[in-house]
Coordinates of C-alpha atoms and ligand atoms in Angstrom, one line a residue:
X1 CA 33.0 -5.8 -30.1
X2 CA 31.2 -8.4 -31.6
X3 CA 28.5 -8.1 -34.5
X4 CA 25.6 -9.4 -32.1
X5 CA 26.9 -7.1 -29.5
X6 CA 27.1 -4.0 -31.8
X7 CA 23.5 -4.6 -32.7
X8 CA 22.0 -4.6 -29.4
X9 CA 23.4 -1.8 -28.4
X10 CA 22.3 0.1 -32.0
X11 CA 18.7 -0.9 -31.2
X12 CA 18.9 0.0 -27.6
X13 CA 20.9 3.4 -28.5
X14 CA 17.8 4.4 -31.2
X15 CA 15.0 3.3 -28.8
X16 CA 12.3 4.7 -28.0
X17 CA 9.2 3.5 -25.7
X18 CA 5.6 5.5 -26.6
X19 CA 3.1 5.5 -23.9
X20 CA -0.7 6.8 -23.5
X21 CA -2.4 7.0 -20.4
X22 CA -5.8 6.5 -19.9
X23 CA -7.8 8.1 -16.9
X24 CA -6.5 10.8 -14.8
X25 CA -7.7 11.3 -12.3
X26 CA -6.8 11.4 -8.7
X27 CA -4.2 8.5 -9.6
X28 CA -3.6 8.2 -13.0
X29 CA -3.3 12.6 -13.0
X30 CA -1.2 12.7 -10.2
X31 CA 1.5 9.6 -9.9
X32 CA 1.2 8.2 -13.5
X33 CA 2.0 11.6 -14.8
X34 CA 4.6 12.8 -12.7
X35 CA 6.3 9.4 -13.3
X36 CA 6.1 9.5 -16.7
X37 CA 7.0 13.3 -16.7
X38 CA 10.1 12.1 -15.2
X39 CA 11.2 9.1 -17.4
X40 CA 10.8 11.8 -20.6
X41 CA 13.3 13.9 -18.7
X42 CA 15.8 11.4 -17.3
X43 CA 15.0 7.9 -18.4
X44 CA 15.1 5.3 -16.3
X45 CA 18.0 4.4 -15.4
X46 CA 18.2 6.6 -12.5
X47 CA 14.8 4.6 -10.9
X48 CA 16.6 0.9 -11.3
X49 CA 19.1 1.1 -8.3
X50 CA 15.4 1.1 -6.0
X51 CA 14.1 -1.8 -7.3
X52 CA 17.1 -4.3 -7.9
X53 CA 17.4 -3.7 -11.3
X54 CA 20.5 -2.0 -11.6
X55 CA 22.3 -4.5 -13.3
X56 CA 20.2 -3.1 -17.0
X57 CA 20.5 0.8 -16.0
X58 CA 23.3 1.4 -18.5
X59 CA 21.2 -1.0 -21.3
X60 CA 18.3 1.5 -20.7
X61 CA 20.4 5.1 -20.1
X62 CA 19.4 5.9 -23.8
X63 CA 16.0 4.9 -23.9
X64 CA 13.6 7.4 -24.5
X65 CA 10.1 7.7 -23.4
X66 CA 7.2 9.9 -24.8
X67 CA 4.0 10.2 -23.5
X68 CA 1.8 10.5 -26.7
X69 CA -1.6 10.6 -25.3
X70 CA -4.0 11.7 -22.3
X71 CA -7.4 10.2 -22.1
X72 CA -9.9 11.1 -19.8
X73 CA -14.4 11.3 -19.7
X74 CA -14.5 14.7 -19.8
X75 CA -12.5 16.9 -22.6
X76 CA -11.5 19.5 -19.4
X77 CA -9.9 16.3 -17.4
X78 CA -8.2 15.2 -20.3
X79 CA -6.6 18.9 -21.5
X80 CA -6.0 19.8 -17.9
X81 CA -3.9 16.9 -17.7
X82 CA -2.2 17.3 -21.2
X83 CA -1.5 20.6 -20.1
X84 CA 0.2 19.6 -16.5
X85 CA 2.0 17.3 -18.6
X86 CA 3.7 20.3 -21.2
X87 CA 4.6 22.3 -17.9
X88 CA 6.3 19.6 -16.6
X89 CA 8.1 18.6 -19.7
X90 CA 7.5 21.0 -22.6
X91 CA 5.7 18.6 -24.1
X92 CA 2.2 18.2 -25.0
X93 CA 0.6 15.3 -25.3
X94 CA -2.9 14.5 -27.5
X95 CA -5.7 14.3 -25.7
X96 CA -8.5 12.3 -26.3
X97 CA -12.3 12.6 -24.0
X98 CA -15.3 10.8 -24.2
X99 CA -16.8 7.2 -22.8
X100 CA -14.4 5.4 -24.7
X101 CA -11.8 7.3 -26.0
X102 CA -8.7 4.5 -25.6
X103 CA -10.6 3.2 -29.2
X104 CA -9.2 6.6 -31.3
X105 CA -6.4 6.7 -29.6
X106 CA -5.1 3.4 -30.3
X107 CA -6.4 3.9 -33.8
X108 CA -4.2 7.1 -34.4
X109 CA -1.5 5.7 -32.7
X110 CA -0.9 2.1 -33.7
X111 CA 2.9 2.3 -32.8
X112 CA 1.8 2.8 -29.0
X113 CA 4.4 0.7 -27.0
X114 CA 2.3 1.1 -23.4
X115 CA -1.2 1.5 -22.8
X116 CA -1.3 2.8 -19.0
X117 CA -4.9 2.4 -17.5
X118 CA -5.8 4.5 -14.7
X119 CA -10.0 4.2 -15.0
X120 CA -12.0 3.3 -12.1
X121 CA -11.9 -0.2 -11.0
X122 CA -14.7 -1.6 -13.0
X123 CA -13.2 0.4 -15.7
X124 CA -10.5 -1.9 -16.3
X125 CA -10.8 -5.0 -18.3
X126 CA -12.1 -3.2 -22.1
X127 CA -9.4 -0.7 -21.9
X128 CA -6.7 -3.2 -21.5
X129 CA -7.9 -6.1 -23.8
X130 CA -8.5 -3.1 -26.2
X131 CA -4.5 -2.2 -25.6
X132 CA -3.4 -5.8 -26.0
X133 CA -5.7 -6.4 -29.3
X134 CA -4.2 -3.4 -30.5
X135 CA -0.3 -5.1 -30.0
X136 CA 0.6 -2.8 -26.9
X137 CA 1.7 -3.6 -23.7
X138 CA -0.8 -2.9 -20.8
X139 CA 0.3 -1.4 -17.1
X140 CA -2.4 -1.1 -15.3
X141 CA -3.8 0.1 -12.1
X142 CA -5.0 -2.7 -9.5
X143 CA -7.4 -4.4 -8.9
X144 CA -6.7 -5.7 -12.5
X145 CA -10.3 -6.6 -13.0
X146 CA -13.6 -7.2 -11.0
X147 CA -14.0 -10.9 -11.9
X148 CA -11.6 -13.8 -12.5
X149 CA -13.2 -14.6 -15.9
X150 CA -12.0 -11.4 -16.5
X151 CA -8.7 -12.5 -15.4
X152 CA -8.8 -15.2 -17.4
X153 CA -9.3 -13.2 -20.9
X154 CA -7.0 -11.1 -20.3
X155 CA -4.5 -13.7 -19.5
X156 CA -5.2 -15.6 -22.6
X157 CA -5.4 -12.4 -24.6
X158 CA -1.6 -11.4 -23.2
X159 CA -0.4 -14.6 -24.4
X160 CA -2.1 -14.7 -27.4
X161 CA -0.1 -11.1 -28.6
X162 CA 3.1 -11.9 -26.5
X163 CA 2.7 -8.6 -24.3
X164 CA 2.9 -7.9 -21.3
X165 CA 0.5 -6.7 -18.4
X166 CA 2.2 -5.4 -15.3
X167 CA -0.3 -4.7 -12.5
X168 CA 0.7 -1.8 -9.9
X169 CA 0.8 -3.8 -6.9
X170 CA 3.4 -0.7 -4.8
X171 CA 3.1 -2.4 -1.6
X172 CA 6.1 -4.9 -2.8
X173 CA 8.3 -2.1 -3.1
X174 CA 7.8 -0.3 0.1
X175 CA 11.3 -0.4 1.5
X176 CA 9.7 -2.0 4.9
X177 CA 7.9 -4.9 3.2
X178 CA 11.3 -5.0 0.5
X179 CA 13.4 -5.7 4.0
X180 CA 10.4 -8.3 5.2
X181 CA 10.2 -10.6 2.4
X182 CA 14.1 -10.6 2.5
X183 CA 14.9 -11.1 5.6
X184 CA 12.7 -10.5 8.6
X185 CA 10.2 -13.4 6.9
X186 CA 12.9 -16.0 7.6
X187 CA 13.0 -15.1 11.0
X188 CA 9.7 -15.2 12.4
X189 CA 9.1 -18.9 10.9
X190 CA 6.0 -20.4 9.9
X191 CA 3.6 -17.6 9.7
X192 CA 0.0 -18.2 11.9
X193 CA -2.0 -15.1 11.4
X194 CA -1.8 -11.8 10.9
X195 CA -3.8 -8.3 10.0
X196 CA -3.7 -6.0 7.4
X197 CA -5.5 -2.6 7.6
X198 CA -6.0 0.3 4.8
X199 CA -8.6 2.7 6.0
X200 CA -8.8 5.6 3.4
X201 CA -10.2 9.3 3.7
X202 CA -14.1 9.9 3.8
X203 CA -13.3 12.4 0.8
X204 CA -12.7 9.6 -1.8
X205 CA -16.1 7.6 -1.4
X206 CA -18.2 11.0 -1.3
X207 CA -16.7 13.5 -3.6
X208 CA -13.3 12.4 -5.5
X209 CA -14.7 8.8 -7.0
X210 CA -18.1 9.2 -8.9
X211 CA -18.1 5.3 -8.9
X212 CA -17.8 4.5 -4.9
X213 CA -21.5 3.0 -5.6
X214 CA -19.6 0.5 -8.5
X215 CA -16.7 -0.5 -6.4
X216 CA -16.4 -0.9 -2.9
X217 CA -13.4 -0.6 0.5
X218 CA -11.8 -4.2 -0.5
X219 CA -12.4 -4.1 -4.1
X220 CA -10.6 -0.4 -4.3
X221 CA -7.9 -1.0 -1.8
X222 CA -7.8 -4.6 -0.6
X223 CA -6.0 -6.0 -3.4
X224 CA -2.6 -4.2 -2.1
X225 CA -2.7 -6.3 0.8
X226 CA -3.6 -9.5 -0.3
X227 CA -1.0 -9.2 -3.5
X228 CA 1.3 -8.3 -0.4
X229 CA 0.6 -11.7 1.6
X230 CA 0.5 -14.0 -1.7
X231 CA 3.7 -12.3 -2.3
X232 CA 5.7 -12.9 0.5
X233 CA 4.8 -16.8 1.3
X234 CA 3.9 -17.6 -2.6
X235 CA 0.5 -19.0 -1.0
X236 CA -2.8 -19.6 -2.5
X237 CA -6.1 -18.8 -0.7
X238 CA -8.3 -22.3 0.3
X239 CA -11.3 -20.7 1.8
X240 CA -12.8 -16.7 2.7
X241 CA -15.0 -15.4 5.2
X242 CA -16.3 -11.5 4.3
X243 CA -19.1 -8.8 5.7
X244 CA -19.3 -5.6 5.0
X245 CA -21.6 -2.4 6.8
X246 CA -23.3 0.2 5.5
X247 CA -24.3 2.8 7.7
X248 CA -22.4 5.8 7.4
X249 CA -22.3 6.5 3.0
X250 CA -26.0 6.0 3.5
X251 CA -26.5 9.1 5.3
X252 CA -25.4 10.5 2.4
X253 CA -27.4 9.4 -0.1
X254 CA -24.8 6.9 -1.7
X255 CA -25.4 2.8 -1.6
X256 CA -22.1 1.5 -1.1
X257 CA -20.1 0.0 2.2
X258 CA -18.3 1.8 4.4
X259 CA -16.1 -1.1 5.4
X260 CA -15.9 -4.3 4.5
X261 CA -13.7 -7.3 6.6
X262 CA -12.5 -10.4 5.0
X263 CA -10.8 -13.4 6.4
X264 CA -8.9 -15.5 4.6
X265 CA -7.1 -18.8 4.9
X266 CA -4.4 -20.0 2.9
X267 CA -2.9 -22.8 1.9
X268 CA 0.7 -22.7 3.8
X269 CA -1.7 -22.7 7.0
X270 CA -1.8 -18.5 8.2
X271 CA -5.3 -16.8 8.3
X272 CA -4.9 -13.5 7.5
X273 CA -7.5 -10.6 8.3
X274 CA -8.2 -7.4 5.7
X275 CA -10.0 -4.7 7.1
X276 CA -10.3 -1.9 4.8
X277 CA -13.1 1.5 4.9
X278 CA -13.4 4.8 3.4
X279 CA -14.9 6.6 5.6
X280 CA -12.2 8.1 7.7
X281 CA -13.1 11.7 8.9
X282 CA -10.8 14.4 7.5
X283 CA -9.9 15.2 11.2
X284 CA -7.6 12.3 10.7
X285 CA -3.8 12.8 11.0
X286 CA -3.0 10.9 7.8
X287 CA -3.6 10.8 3.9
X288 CA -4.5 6.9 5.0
X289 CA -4.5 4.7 7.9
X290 CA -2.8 1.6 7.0
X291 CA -0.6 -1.4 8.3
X292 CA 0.1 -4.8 8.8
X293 CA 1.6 -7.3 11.3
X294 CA 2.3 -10.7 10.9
X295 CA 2.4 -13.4 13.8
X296 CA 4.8 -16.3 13.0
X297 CA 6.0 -19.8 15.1
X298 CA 9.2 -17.5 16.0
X299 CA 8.1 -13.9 16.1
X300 CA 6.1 -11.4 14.8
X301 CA 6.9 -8.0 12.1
X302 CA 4.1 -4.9 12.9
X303 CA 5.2 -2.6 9.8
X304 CA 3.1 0.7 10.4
X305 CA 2.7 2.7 7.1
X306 CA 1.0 5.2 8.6
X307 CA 2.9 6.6 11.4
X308 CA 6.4 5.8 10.5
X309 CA 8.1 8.2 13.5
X310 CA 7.0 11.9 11.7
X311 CA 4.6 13.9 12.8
X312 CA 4.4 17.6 12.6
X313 CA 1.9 20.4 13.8
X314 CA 1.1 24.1 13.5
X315 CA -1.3 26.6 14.3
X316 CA -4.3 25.9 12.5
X317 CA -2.8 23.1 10.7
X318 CA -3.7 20.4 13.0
X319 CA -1.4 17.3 14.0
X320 CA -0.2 15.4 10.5
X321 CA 1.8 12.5 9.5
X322 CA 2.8 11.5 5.9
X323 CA 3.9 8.8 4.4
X324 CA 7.3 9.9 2.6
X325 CA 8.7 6.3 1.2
X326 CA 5.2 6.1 -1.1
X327 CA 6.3 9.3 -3.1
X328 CA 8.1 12.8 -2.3
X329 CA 9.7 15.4 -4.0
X330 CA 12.9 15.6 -4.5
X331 CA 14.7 19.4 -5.4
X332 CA 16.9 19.6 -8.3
X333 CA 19.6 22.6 -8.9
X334 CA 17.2 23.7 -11.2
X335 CA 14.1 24.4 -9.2
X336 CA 12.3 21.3 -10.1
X337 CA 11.3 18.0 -8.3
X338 CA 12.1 15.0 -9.0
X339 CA 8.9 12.5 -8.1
X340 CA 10.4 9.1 -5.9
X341 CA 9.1 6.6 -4.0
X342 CA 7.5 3.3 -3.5
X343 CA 4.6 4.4 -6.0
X344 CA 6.6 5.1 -9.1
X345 CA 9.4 2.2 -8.1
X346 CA 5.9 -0.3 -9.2
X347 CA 5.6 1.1 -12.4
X348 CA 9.1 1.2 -13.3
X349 CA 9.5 -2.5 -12.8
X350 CA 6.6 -2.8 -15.5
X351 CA 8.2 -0.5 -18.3
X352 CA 11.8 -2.1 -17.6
X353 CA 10.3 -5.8 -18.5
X354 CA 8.4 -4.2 -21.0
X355 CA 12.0 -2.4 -22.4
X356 CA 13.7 -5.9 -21.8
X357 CA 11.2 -7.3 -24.5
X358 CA 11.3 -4.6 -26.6
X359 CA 14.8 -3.9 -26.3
X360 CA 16.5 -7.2 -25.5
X361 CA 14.5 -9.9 -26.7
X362 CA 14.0 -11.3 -23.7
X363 CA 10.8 -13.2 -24.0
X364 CA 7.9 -13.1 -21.2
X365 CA 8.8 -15.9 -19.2
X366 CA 12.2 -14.7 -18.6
X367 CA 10.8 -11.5 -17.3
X368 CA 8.1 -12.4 -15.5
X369 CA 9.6 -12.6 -12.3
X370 CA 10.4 -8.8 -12.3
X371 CA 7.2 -7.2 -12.4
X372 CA 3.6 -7.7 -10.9
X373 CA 2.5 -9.8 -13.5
X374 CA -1.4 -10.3 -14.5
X375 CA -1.0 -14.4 -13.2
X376 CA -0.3 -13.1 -10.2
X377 CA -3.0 -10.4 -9.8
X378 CA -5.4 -13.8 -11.5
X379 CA -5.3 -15.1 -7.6
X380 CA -6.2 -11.6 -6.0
X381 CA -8.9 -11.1 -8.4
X382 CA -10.3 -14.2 -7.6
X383 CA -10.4 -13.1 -3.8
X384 CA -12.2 -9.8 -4.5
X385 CA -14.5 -11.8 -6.8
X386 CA -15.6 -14.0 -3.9
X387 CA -15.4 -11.6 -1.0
X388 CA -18.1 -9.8 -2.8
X389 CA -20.3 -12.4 -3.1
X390 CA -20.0 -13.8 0.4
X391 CA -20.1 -10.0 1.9
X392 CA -23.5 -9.5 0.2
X393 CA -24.5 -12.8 0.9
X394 CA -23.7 -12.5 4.6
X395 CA -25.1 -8.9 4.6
X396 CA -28.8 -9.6 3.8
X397 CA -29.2 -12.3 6.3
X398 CA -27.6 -10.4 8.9
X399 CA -30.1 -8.1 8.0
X400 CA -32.5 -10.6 8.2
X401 CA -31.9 -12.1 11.7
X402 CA -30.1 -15.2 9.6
X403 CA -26.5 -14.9 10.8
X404 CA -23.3 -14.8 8.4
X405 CA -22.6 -18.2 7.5
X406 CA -21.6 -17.7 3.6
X407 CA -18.0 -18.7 2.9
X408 CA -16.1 -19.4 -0.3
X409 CA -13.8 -22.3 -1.1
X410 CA -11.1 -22.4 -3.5
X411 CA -9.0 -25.3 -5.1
X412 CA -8.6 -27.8 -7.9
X413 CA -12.7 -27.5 -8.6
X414 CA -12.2 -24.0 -8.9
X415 CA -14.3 -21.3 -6.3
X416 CA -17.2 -22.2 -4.6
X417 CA -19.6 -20.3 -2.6
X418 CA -20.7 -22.2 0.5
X419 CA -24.1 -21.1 1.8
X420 CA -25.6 -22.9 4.7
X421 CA -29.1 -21.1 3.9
X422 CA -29.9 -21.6 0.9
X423 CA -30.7 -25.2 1.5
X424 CA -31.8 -25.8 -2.3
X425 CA -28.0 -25.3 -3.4
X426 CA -25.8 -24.9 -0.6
X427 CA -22.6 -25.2 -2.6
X428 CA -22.3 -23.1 -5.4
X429 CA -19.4 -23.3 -7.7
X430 CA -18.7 -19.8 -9.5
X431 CA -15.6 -20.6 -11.7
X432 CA -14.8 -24.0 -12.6
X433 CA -11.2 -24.0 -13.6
X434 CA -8.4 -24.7 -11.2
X435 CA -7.2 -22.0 -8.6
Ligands
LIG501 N1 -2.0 2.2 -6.8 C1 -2.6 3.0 -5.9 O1 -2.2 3.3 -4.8 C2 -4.0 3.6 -6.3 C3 -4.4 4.7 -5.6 C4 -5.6 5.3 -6.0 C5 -6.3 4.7 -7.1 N2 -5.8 3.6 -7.7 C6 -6.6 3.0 -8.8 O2 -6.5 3.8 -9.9 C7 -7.7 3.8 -10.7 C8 -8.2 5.2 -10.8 O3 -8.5 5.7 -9.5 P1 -8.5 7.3 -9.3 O4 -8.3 7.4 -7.8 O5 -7.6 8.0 -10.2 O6 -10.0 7.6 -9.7 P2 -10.7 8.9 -10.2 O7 -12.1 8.8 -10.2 O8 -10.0 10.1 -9.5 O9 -10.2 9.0 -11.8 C9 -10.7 8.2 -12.7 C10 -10.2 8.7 -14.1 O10 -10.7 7.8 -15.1 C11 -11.4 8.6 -16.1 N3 -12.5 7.9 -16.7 C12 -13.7 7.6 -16.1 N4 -14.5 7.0 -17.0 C13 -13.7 6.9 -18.2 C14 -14.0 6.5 -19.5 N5 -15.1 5.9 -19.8 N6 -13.0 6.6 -20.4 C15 -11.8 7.2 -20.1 N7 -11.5 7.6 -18.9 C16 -12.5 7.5 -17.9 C17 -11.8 9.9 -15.4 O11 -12.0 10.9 -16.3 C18 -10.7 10.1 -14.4 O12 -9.7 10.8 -15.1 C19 -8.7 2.9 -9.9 O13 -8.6 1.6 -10.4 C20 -8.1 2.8 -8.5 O14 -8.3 1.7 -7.8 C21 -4.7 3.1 -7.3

């Protein structure tokens, strides 16, 4: 064994990878801790085979990972959490509550490796510039941010401290979409349009997410899709169409959409249509109603992730369907579950560039191909950013008997919002840099 040799696998053998989570909530509490409940028990090694990154799992057998620290709003969220976390693992982590409680926490713990942010979507962008200005690495929940300025800081803020942010885009790792962009994309040719649906339970926009009012259907869950379609065909947007309705949240006293429908057009030719809502009825047989199909010069790929062929029913239970590649439990011998699925396989990818860096030396660039990275989620940002605009655009003239004529345009000049009725400035550009 050589001396160079010997020493990688010294720092590897001592390593260990400190994370804090912040917000945990329906996401962050649920998949984000039973993930990283699961990498303190096992490592992850036994994750890599799933995502392609095999080739590493005996580099990263011996790494250890710790989750330090819980953050939350409330101090009953936060110890809850903690708590489900020490049954799961004998562990407990700190917990730390209040409006911004990622500032103590990276202050007690300024050897944090990961900063994992779960908060709501407008939520985002302070927590991880916070985590990058304090030298740790950031994976974070999607959309990244709100706005592409946004995008832009924390671009130039990663680069700036040479860490990483990994964006949880899962849809790349559903085993359906894994088999599309490998193989079944070659074979429809040149793709023409397609449709991408993700309808989510009434439940989320009027009880689970205080914020519905701050975010809205494509903000929340459109960016899966589009990071999906950018993705696959490595295509930038050129222009976007977007309304939205609000008819049903109203009834319940909360201002926000119900749905909202965007169309977009890219630059390899294929329009692509995102229809997303939360305001499916609990009667519904599914967690989520959600697809896509795809429409190419050869053939078409309809990948229902929805109804995937199980269905069950009882007496009093209704007819269901779930979605068992996102994530499922596992038995062990023991009497505990093992948490897989396209959900964690996303974060993993993250935390192994994040252990190549740390453990390897590999530097960002080499890397960056294995993860989500926050260039990337810089182009879906940039679509939610518009959408918005031209959906509330478009929605107040409908309103007013003036059609829906607002569009956005994006290239070299950067983003521009295109509105026929405002005859005073018909073009205006919102982000001047290229797209
Ligand atoms: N990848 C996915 O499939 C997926 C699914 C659901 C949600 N998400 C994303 O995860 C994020 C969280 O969504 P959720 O469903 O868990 O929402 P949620 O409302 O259930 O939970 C939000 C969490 O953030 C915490 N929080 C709120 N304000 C805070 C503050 N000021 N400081 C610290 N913590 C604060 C809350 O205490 C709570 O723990 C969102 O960005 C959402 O889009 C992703």
């Amino acid at each position: 064994m050589n001396l160079d040799c010997a020493l990688h696998i010294g720092r590897i053998m001592d390593g260990k990878v400190k994370l804090a989570l912040v917000g945990a909530g329906m996401f962050g509490g649920d998949v984000h801790l039973r993930a990283y409940a699961d990498l303190q028990r096992s490592g992850i090694s036994p994750q890599l085979g799933r995502v392609g990154l095999d080739q590493w799992s005996r580099d990263l057998a011996p790494v250890q990972f710790e989750l330090v620290a819980i953050a939350a709003r409330t101090e009953n969220s936060a110890r809850r959490s903690a708590e489900d976390f020490k049954n799961r693992t004998g562990q407990l982590p700190r917990a730390y509550f209040g409006e911004t409680p990622w500032i103590d926490l990276l202050r007690d713990i300024p050897d944090l490796d990961v900063l994992a942010v779960a908060t709501p979507d407008h939520l985002h962008t302070q927590v991880i510039l916070a985590g990058l200005n304090a030298g740790a690495h950031v994976l974070t929940e999607k959309p990244m941010c709100l706005e592409i300025q946004e995008a832009d800081r924390i671009i130039e803020t990663a680069a700036k401290k040479d860490r990483i942010v990994a964006v949880d885009m899962h849809k790349r790792y559903d085993p359906d979409h894994l088999r599309i962009a490998a193989d079944i994309k070659q074979r429809i040719g040149d793709p023409l349009y397609g449709v991408a649906c993700l309808e989510e339970p009434l439940e989320v926009s009027t009880s689970t997410f205080k914020w519905a009012a701050q975010s809205d259907p494509f903000s929340y869950v459109g960016p899966h899709w589009v990071d999906l379609f950018c993705h696959y065909y490595r295509s930038k947007p050129v222009a976007l169409s977007a309304i939205g309705q609000k008819k049903r949240l109203l009834r319940q006293g909360i201002d926000a959409y119900d749905a909202v429908q965007v169309r977009v057009d890219f630059d390899n030719g294929m329009s692509i249509h995102f229809h997303n809502n939360w305001i499916t009825p609990p009667d519904f047989e599914g967690p989520v109603n959600q697809g896509h199909e795809i429409v190419g010069t050869d053939g078409k790929v309809e990948s229902d992730q929805q109804y995937r062929g199980f269905r069950w029913w009882n007496q009093g239970g209704g007819s269901r369907t779930a979605n068992n590649h996102f994530t499922r439990e596992v038995s062990r011998p023991d009497g505990s579950r093992a948490y897989v699925g396209y959900g964690v396989d996303s974060l993993i990818v993250g935390l192994v560039a994040i252990c190549r860096m740390k453990f390897s030396g590999s530097s960002r660039s080499e890397i960056a191909a294995i993860y989500p990275t926050a260039e990337e989620a810089r182009i879906v940002v940039g679509i939610v950013h518009a959408a918005r605009l031209v959906r509330d655009l478009n929605f107040k003239y409908l309103r007013e008997g003036k059609g829906a004529p607002v569009t956005a345009r994006f290239g070299t000049d950067g983003i521009t919002v295109v509105d026929p009725n405002n005859a005073g400035k018909v073009f205006h550009r919102i982000y001047e840099k290229p797209f």
